[in-house]
Amino acid sequence: MPEACPVCRQAYEPEPGFYYGAMYISSGFSTAILLAIGFLLYYLADDPPLWVYITAVGAVVLAVTPLLFRYSRALMLYAFGGTGFDPRFLRR
Ligand SMILES: [Zn+2]
């Protein structure tokens, strides 16, 4: 990860250990995925065996881990890093 945004120079790590909180955000995303898949399988697939739940949740969470990593860090930066959306930096 670069030290600062190449466009607006926003520091990507405002302080050491800043992204520890992103683990909790990522954990929340994972929990939401777990619950969504659990409810979908329970109601749409008529409550399959336990290994189906475990395999489905594991596969989906593994597949979206790169997205969870990036979006949890971005949310952390927006929430606590003193940054925000600035339309002047939109690409045209
Ligand atoms: Zn930027």
PDB file of C-alpha atoms and ligand atoms in Angstrom:
ATOM      1  CA  MET A   1       0.000   0.000   0.000  1.00  0.00           C
ATOM      2  CA  PRO A   2       1.437   3.422  -0.900  1.00  0.00           C
ATOM      3  CA  GLU A   3       2.114   5.888   1.909  1.00  0.00           C
ATOM      4  CA  ALA A   4      -0.183   8.538   0.434  1.00  0.00           C
ATOM      5  CA  CYS A   5      -2.797   8.885  -2.278  1.00  0.00           C
ATOM      6  CA  PRO A   6      -1.068   9.803  -5.554  1.00  0.00           C
ATOM      7  CA  VAL A   7      -3.925  12.185  -6.451  1.00  0.00           C
ATOM      8  CA  CYS A   8      -4.794  14.102  -3.265  1.00  0.00           C
ATOM      9  CA  ARG A   9      -1.790  13.236  -1.009  1.00  0.00           C
ATOM     10  CA  GLN A  10      -4.064  11.890   1.781  1.00  0.00           C
ATOM     11  CA  ALA A  11      -1.897   9.826   4.158  1.00  0.00           C
ATOM     12  CA  TYR A  12      -3.080   6.208   4.041  1.00  0.00           C
ATOM     13  CA  GLU A  13      -1.783   5.441   7.533  1.00  0.00           C
ATOM     14  CA  PRO A  14      -2.464   8.459   9.763  1.00  0.00           C
ATOM     15  CA  GLU A  15      -0.751   6.821  12.764  1.00  0.00           C
ATOM     16  CA  PRO A  16       0.958   3.480  13.537  1.00  0.00           C
ATOM     17  CA  GLY A  17      -1.563   0.708  14.177  1.00  0.00           C
ATOM     18  CA  PHE A  18      -4.370   2.788  12.722  1.00  0.00           C
ATOM     19  CA  TYR A  19      -5.932  -0.168  10.916  1.00  0.00           C
ATOM     20  CA  TYR A  20      -6.358  -2.462  13.932  1.00  0.00           C
ATOM     21  CA  GLY A  21      -9.918  -1.136  14.121  1.00  0.00           C
ATOM     22  CA  ALA A  22     -10.491  -2.250  10.530  1.00  0.00           C
ATOM     23  CA  MET A  23     -10.332  -5.838  11.782  1.00  0.00           C
ATOM     24  CA  TYR A  24     -13.568  -5.236  13.670  1.00  0.00           C
ATOM     25  CA  ILE A  25     -15.225  -3.729  10.602  1.00  0.00           C
ATOM     26  CA  SER A  26     -14.066  -6.703   8.519  1.00  0.00           C
ATOM     27  CA  SER A  27     -15.360  -9.040  11.208  1.00  0.00           C
ATOM     28  CA  GLY A  28     -18.729  -7.296  11.009  1.00  0.00           C
ATOM     29  CA  PHE A  29     -18.810  -7.786   7.237  1.00  0.00           C
ATOM     30  CA  SER A  30     -17.952 -11.476   7.667  1.00  0.00           C
ATOM     31  CA  THR A  31     -20.694 -11.878  10.238  1.00  0.00           C
ATOM     32  CA  ALA A  32     -23.208 -10.232   7.893  1.00  0.00           C
ATOM     33  CA  ILE A  33     -22.157 -12.625   5.108  1.00  0.00           C
ATOM     34  CA  LEU A  34     -22.471 -15.581   7.472  1.00  0.00           C
ATOM     35  CA  LEU A  35     -25.973 -14.553   8.534  1.00  0.00           C
ATOM     36  CA  ALA A  36     -27.118 -13.821   4.967  1.00  0.00           C
ATOM     37  CA  ILE A  37     -25.892 -17.167   3.640  1.00  0.00           C
ATOM     38  CA  GLY A  38     -27.261 -18.954   6.688  1.00  0.00           C
ATOM     39  CA  PHE A  39     -30.740 -17.499   6.211  1.00  0.00           C
ATOM     40  CA  LEU A  40     -30.660 -18.070   2.438  1.00  0.00           C
ATOM     41  CA  LEU A  41     -29.656 -21.713   2.803  1.00  0.00           C
ATOM     42  CA  TYR A  42     -32.089 -22.330   5.623  1.00  0.00           C
ATOM     43  CA  TYR A  43     -35.113 -20.900   3.845  1.00  0.00           C
ATOM     44  CA  LEU A  44     -34.301 -21.447   0.147  1.00  0.00           C
ATOM     45  CA  ALA A  45     -32.412 -24.762   0.307  1.00  0.00           C
ATOM     46  CA  ASP A  46     -34.643 -26.231   3.041  1.00  0.00           C
ATOM     47  CA  ASP A  47     -32.031 -26.463   5.831  1.00  0.00           C
ATOM     48  CA  PRO A  48     -29.206 -28.531   4.258  1.00  0.00           C
ATOM     49  CA  PRO A  49     -26.643 -30.460   6.379  1.00  0.00           C
ATOM     50  CA  LEU A  50     -24.114 -28.522   8.467  1.00  0.00           C
ATOM     51  CA  TRP A  51     -21.205 -29.112   6.063  1.00  0.00           C
ATOM     52  CA  VAL A  52     -23.112 -27.205   3.351  1.00  0.00           C
ATOM     53  CA  TYR A  53     -23.358 -24.131   5.598  1.00  0.00           C
ATOM     54  CA  ILE A  54     -19.686 -24.317   6.557  1.00  0.00           C
ATOM     55  CA  THR A  55     -18.507 -24.854   2.977  1.00  0.00           C
ATOM     56  CA  ALA A  56     -20.711 -22.112   1.526  1.00  0.00           C
ATOM     57  CA  VAL A  57     -19.788 -19.507   4.130  1.00  0.00           C
ATOM     58  CA  GLY A  58     -16.090 -20.433   3.977  1.00  0.00           C
ATOM     59  CA  ALA A  59     -15.977 -20.261   0.181  1.00  0.00           C
ATOM     60  CA  VAL A  60     -17.779 -16.917  -0.029  1.00  0.00           C
ATOM     61  CA  VAL A  61     -15.774 -15.292   2.772  1.00  0.00           C
ATOM     62  CA  LEU A  62     -12.512 -16.530   1.216  1.00  0.00           C
ATOM     63  CA  ALA A  63     -13.571 -15.251  -2.209  1.00  0.00           C
ATOM     64  CA  VAL A  64     -14.425 -11.754  -0.940  1.00  0.00           C
ATOM     65  CA  THR A  65     -11.537 -11.411   1.538  1.00  0.00           C
ATOM     66  CA  PRO A  66      -9.600  -8.987  -0.734  1.00  0.00           C
ATOM     67  CA  LEU A  67     -12.700  -6.791  -0.963  1.00  0.00           C
ATOM     68  CA  LEU A  68     -13.350  -6.994   2.796  1.00  0.00           C
ATOM     69  CA  PHE A  69      -9.743  -6.015   3.469  1.00  0.00           C
ATOM     70  CA  ARG A  70      -9.891  -2.941   1.251  1.00  0.00           C
ATOM     71  CA  TYR A  71     -13.390  -1.762   2.136  1.00  0.00           C
ATOM     72  CA  SER A  72     -12.887  -2.174   5.877  1.00  0.00           C
ATOM     73  CA  ARG A  73      -9.715  -0.088   5.638  1.00  0.00           C
ATOM     74  CA  ALA A  74     -11.472   2.523   3.514  1.00  0.00           C
ATOM     75  CA  LEU A  75     -14.362   2.730   5.999  1.00  0.00           C
ATOM     76  CA  MET A  76     -11.873   3.033   8.868  1.00  0.00           C
ATOM     77  CA  LEU A  77     -10.123   5.855   7.037  1.00  0.00           C
ATOM     78  CA  TYR A  78     -13.397   7.643   6.331  1.00  0.00           C
ATOM     79  CA  ALA A  79     -14.710   7.178   9.884  1.00  0.00           C
ATOM     80  CA  PHE A  80     -11.596   7.950  11.939  1.00  0.00           C
ATOM     81  CA  GLY A  81      -8.852   9.141   9.582  1.00  0.00           C
ATOM     82  CA  GLY A  82     -10.109  12.661   9.041  1.00  0.00           C
ATOM     83  CA  THR A  83     -10.679  12.111   5.351  1.00  0.00           C
ATOM     84  CA  GLY A  84     -13.763  12.446   3.208  1.00  0.00           C
ATOM     85  CA  PHE A  85     -15.106  12.632  -0.287  1.00  0.00           C
ATOM     86  CA  ASP A  86     -13.976  15.668  -2.266  1.00  0.00           C
ATOM     87  CA  PRO A  87     -15.538  16.020  -5.736  1.00  0.00           C
ATOM     88  CA  ARG A  88     -12.593  18.143  -6.917  1.00  0.00           C
ATOM     89  CA  PHE A  89     -10.532  14.937  -7.150  1.00  0.00           C
ATOM     90  CA  LEU A  90     -13.009  13.003  -9.296  1.00  0.00           C
ATOM     91  CA  ARG A  91     -11.445  11.579 -12.464  1.00  0.00           C
ATOM     92  CA  ARG A  92     -12.948  12.877 -15.652  1.00  0.00           C
TER      93      ARG A  92
HETATM   94 ZN    ZN B   1      -6.885  10.587  -2.878  1.00  0.00          ZN
END
